[in-house]
Every structure is written in structure tokens, then in C-alpha cells.
Coordinates of C-alpha atoms in Angstrom, one line a residue:
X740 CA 10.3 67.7 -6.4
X741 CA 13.9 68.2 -8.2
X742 CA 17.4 66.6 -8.1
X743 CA 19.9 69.1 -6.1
X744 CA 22.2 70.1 -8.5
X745 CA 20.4 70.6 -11.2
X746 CA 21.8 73.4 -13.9
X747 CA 18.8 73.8 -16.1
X748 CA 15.8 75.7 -15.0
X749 CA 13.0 72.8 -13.6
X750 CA 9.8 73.9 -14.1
X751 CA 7.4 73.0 -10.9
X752 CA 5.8 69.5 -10.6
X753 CA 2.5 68.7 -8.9
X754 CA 1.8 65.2 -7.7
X755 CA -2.2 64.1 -6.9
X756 CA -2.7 61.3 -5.2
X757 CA -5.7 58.7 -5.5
X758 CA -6.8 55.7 -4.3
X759 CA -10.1 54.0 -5.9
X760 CA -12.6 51.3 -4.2
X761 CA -11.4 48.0 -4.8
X762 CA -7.9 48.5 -5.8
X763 CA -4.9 47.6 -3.8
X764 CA -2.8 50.5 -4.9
X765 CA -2.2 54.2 -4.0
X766 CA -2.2 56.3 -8.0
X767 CA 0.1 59.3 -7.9
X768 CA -0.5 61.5 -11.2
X769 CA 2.4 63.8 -11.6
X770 CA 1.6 67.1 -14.1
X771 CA 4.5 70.0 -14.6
X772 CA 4.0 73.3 -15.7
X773 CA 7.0 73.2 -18.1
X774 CA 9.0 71.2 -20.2
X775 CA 11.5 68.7 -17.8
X776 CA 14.8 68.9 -19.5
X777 CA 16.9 65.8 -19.9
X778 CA 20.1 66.0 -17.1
X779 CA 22.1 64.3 -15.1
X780 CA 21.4 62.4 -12.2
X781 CA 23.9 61.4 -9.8
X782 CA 25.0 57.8 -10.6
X783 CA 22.0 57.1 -12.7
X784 CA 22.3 58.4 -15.9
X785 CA 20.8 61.3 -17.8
X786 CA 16.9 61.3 -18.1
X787 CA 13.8 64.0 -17.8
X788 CA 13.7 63.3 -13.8
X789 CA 11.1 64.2 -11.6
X790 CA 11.0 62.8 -7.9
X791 CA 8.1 61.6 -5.8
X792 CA 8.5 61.9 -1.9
X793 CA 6.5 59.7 0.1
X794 CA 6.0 61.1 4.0
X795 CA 6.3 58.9 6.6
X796 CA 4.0 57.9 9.7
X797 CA 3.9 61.3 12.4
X798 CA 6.0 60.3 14.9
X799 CA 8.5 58.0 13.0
X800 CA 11.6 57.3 14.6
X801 CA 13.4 55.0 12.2
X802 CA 16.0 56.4 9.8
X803 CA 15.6 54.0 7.2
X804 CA 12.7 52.3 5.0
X805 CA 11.6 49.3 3.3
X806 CA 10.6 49.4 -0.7
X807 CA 10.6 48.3 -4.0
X808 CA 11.4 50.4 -6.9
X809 CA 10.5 48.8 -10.7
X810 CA 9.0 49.0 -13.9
X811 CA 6.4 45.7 -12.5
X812 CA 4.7 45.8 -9.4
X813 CA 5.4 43.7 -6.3
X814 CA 3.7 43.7 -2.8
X815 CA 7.2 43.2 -1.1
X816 CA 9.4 45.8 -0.3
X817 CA 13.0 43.7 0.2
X818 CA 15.4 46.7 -0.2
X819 CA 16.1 49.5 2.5
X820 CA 17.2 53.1 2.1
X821 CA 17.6 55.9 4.2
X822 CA 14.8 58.3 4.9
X823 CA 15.1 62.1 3.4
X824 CA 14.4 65.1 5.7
X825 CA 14.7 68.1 3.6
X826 CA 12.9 71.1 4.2
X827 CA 12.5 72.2 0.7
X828 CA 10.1 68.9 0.7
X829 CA 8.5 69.6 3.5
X830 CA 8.6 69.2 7.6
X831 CA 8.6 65.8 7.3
X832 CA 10.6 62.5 7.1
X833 CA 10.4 60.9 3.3
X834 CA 10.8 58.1 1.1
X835 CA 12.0 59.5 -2.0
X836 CA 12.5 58.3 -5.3
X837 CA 13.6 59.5 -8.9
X838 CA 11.7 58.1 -12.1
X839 CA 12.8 59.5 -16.0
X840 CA 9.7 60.3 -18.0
X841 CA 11.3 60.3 -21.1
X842 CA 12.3 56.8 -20.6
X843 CA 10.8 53.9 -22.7
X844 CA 10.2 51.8 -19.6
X845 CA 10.3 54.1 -16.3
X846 CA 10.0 52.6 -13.1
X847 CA 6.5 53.8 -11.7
X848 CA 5.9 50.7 -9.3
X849 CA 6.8 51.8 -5.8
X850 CA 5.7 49.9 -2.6
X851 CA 6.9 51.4 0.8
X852 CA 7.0 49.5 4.1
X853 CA 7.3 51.8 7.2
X854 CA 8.6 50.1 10.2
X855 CA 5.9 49.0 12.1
X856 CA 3.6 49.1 9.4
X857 CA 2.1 47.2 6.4
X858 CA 3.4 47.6 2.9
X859 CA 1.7 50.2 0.5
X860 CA 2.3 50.3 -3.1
X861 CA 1.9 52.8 -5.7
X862 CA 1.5 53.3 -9.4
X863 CA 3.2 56.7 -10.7
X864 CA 1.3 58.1 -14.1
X865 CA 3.7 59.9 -15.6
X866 CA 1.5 61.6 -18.4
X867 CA 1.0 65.0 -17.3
X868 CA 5.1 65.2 -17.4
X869 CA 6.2 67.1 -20.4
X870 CA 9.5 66.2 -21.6
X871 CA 11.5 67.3 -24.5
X872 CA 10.4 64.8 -27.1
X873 CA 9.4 66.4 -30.6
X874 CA 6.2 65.1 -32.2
X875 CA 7.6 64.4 -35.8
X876 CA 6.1 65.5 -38.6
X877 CA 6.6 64.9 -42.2
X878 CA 7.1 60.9 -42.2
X879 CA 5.5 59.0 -44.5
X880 CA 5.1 55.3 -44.4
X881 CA 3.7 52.7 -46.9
X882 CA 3.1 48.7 -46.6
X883 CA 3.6 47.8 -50.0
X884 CA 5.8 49.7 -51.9
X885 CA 9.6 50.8 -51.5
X886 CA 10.0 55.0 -49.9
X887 CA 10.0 57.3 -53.1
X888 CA 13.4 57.3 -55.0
X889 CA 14.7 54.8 -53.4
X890 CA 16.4 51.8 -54.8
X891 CA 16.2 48.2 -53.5
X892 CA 19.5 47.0 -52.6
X893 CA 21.2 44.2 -50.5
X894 CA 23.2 46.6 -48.6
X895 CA 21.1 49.4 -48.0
X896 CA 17.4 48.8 -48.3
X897 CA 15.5 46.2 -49.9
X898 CA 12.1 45.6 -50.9
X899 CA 10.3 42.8 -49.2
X900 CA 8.0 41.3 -52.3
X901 CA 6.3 38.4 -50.4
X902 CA 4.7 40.8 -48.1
X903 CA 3.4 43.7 -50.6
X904 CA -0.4 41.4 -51.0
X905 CA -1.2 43.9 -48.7
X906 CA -1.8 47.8 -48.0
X907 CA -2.6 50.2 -45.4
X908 CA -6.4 50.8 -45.5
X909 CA -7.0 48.3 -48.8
X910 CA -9.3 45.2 -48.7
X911 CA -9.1 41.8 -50.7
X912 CA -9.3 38.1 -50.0
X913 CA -6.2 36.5 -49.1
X914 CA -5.3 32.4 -48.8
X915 CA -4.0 30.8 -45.8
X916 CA -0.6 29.7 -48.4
X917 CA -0.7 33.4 -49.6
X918 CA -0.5 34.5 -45.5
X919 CA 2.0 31.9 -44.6
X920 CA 4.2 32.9 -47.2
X921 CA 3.9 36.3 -46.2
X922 CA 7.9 36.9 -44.4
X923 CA 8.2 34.8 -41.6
X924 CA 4.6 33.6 -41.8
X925 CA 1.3 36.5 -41.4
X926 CA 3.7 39.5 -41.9
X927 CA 3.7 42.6 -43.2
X928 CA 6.2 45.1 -43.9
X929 CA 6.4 49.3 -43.0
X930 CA 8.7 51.3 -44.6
X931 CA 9.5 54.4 -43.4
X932 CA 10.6 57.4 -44.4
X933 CA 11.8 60.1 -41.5
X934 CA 13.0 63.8 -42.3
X935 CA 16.2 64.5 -41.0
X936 CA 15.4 67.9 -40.1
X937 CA 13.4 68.6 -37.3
X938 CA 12.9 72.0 -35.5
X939 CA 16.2 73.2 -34.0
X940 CA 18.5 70.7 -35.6
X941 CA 18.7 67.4 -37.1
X942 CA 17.4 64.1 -35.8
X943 CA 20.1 62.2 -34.2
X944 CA 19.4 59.0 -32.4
X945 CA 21.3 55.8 -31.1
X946 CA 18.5 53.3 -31.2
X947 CA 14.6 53.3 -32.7
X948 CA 11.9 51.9 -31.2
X949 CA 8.1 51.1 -31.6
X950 CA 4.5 49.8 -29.5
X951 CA 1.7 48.5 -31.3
X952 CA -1.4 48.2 -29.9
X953 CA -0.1 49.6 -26.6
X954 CA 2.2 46.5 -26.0
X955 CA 5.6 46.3 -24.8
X956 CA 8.8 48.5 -26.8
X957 CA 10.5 46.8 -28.9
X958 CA 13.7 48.4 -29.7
X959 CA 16.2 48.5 -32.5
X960 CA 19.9 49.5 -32.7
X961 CA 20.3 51.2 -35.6
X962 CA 22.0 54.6 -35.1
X963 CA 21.4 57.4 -37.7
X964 CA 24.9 57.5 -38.0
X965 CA 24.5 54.4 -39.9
X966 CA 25.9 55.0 -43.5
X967 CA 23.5 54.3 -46.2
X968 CA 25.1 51.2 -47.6
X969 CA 25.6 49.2 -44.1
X970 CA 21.8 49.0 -43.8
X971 CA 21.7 45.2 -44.4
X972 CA 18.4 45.6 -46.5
X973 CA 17.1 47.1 -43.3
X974 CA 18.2 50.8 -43.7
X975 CA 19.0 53.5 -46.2
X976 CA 19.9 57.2 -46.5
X977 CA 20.5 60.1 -48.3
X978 CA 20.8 64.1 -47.6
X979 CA 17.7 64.7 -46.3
X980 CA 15.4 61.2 -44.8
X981 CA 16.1 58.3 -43.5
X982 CA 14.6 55.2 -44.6
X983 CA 14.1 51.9 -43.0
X984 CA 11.1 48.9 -42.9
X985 CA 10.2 46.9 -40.1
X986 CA 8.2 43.8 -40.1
X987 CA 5.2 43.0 -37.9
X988 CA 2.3 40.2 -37.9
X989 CA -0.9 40.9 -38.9
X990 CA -2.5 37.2 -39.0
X991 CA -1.5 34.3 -36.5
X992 CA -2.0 30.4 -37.1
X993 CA -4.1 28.3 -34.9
X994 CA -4.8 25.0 -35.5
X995 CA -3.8 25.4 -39.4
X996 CA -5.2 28.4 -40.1
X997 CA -4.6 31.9 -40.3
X998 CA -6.7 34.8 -38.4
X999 CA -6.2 38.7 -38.6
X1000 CA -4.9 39.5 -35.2
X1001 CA -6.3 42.5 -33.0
X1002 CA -8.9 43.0 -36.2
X1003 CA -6.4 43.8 -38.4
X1004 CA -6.2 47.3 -37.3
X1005 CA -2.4 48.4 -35.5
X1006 CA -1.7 51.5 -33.9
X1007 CA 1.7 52.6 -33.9
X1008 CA 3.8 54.8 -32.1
X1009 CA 7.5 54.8 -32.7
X1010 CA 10.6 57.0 -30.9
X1011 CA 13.6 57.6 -31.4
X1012 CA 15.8 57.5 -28.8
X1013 CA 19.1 58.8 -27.4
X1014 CA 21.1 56.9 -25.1
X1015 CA 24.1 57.5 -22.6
X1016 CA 24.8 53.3 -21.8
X1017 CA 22.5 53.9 -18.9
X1018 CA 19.1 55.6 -19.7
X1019 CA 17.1 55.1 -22.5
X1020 CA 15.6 58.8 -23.4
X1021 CA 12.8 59.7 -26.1
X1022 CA 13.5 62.5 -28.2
X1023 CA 11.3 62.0 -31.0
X1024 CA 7.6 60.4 -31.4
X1025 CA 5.4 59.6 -34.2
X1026 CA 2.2 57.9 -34.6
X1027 CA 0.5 56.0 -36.9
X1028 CA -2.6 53.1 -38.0
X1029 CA -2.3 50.9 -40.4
X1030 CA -5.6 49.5 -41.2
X1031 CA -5.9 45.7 -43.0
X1032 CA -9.2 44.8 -41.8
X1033 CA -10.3 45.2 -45.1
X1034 CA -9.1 41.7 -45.5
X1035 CA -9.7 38.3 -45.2
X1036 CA -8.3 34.9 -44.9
X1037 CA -10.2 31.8 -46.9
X1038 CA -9.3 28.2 -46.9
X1039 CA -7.1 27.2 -50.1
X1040 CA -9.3 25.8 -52.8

């Protein structure tokens, strides 16, 4: 389902839902047959929105509901709204709610509590929702050496030397003082280099942000409207890319020594997003490995 008052055309969204043996939870799997564009919802923000009604019990008689609405799941349902009866939905009463695919953490937890009944929750997969987001292409990254061209310097970007014993997809025998002197201790270092121009226009953004491994966003304010000698070290550009690094471990200590974490292997995916002080939204994607399985950590001699 849509938001009313929607300007842009919505293409039509299709919601199946599934419950498997030995799970608690209902699995709604939303798929569109068109690109959601990013607009405005009323008093939340802009954001790709697609809607999920939930139909109450036959016969229900209450005009409100029990639920909760978050990015975790929870098998209480503490706040109330008031049911929907819209016939564009259906005959029916309704539970409705709004979730923004193009957000970096959308709220797809839902549990519902009818009156008279006991609490059901649900898991919203949000995959089959196409949204705006361009796949970049074009952008190159290295773990060891400075982008192409550019110049180390304080203000802009620098090179981080301590962290260059390794590179993407290269093998060698490392010391647990080598690793610990690696940045912060077991770090490496991508640098990055992003074309500006992307199909239709030019890649503007308020924040960037990146997963590895499938774990949790970890975002970054740094605009593109950064100028190229405000970067801190961190940042850089020119006419055409942007440049940046960002650090991430590789090897973690335990009881004095260091081991590769997750096999040395990291899969990326970084966005960049646009924001309006209330919604996060995606509008470019890129993903990438880097591979340092190839090496390992010895005792010092």
C-alpha cells in the first residue's frame, strides 16, 4: 500500500506472508514492480515508503490497537494507535504501518496485539523493494598505497604508513609487534576513490557509510561538499573523484596475541547517503572484498 498524497507515480507493492515451523514470527516479503521514489511522508521525513496493513480479527469492535514498531524485535506491544478502515486497502479494519527501504536501519519489527488476543510479531524483508539507489561504478580502492595523483597531506588526505604491510589479495608472514603497530592495533587502511559523476548528475551526499561482514552501519559525516583541504587527513578532492580512507581491523588480540578476524576475508558494502535531519536515505551502493587471508601472524622471534 501507498501514503495518500503522494505526487510521484508509486509503482504497485505485493506483500507475501510466511510463517515457518519452529519460529515465533509471522515473515512478510514485500516485492514492487517499480522503482519506490524517495518523498515525503507526513511528519516523518522523506524516505522510499512502502506500507504494510495488518487486518484485524472478523468481527473486531475496538477502534484502536496494541504494537510495537522498531528496528529490534520485542514480544510486547506497549503503544496503541488507531485502527485504519480504508477501502482502497480492503473491506477490513487494519493495523498499518510505514517502513523507508532506502533507509540504512528501517524499522521491520512489528508485533500487533488485538484486543482480546495474544501478541503476534513480524519480520518485514524489504529486499524485493526497489528504491532509487545507484550501484556505483568506477571506484577503485587499494590497502596500501595513496588513490593515483594524489598527494599526502595533513589537511586533505594522508597516507597511513604503519598500515601499508598489507594488501588486498597479497600473502606474507606478519609479527604480532608488526600487527600491533598496525594504526590503533590489527588495522588496515582503504582508500577510496569515488567518481563524481554518476548517471544523471553528480554524487552529492551528506554522510557515508559502510557494513562489513553484514554487521551493523557504521556511518560517517563527511559531506561531499567538503572542500579538499578540510579533510583532516581523512578526505580529499579534485574536479572529478573524491577520495577518502577508512580504517578497519583485520586481526584482534587475545590473550597476547594477534589472530586474523573473520579469516581475513571482509566484504564491504558502502552507501552514500542523503539526509533531511530525520531519515537516513541510500542513494548510492558499492561493494567490495578485500582478501588478507593470505596472511599470517607468528610469535616475535
Amino acid at each position: 500500500m501507498d501514503q495518500d498524497g503522494v505526487e510521484e507515480d508509486m509503482p504497485s507493492v505485493t506483500a507475501k506472508a510466511t510463517k515457518k515451523t519452529g519460529e515465533n514470527f509471522v515473515r512478510i516479503a514485500l516485492s514492487t514492480d517499480g522503482v519506490v521514489p524517495i518523498h515525503q511522508s507526513e511528519g516523518a521525513g522523506k524516505g522510499a515508503w512502502v506500507g504494510v496493513a495488518i487486518e484485524a480479527p472478523e468481527g473486531y469492535e475496538q477502534g484502536t490497537f496494541q504494537y510495537h514498531f522498531g528496528t529490534e524485535a520485542s514480544a510486547e506491544a506497549t503503544q496503541s494507535a488507531a485502527i485504519t478502515e480504508d477501502s482502497s486497502i480492503g473491506q477490513g479494519k487494519y493495523a498499518v504501518f510505514f517502513l523507508n527501504a532506502s533507509s540504512t536501519a528501517p524499522k521491520t519489527h512489528i508485533t500487533v496485539k488485538w484486543e482480546g488476543q495474544e501478541a503476534v510479531q513480524y519480520v518485514v524483508d524489504l529486499s524485493g523493494v526497489q528504491t532509487p539507489a545507484v550501484k556505483l561504478t568506477g571506484v577503485t580502492v587499494s590497502t596500501h598505497e595513496m588513490p593515483s595523483g594524489v598527494s599526502s597531506t595533513a589537511e586533505g588526505l594522508s597516507s597511513d604508513g604503519s598500515t601499508a604491510l598489507v594488501q588486498n589479495g597479497g600473502t606474507g608472514a606478519l609479527t604480532h609487534t608488526q600487527v600491533a603497530s598496525m594504526g590503533g592495533g590489527g588495522e588496515y587502511t582503504v582508500y577510496y576513490t569515488v567518481p563524481q559523476a554518476i548517471p544523471g548528475g553528480t554524487l552529492q551526499f551528506d554522510k557515508i557509510a559502510r557494513s562489513v561482514n553484514g554487521g551493523k552501519w557504521n556511518a560517517w559525516a563527511m559531506p561531499s561538499t567538503t572542500e579538499a583541504n578540510a579533510g583532516s587527513g581523512w578526505w580529499t578532492r579534485d574536479g572529478e573523484n573524491y577520495y577518502f580512507k577508512w580504517g578497519t581491523v583485520f586481526a584482534e588480540e587475545a590473550e597476547g596475541s594477534y589472530r586474523l578476524k573473520d579469516g581475513g576475508v571482509f566484504d564491504y558494502t558502502l552507501c552514500f547517503i542523503d539526509t533531511d535531519g530525520s531519515q537516513d536515505n541510500i542513494i548510492a551502493t558499492y561493494t567490495f572484498q578485500i582478501d588478507l587471508s593470505g596472511y599470517t601472524i607468528t610469535a616475535d622471534e
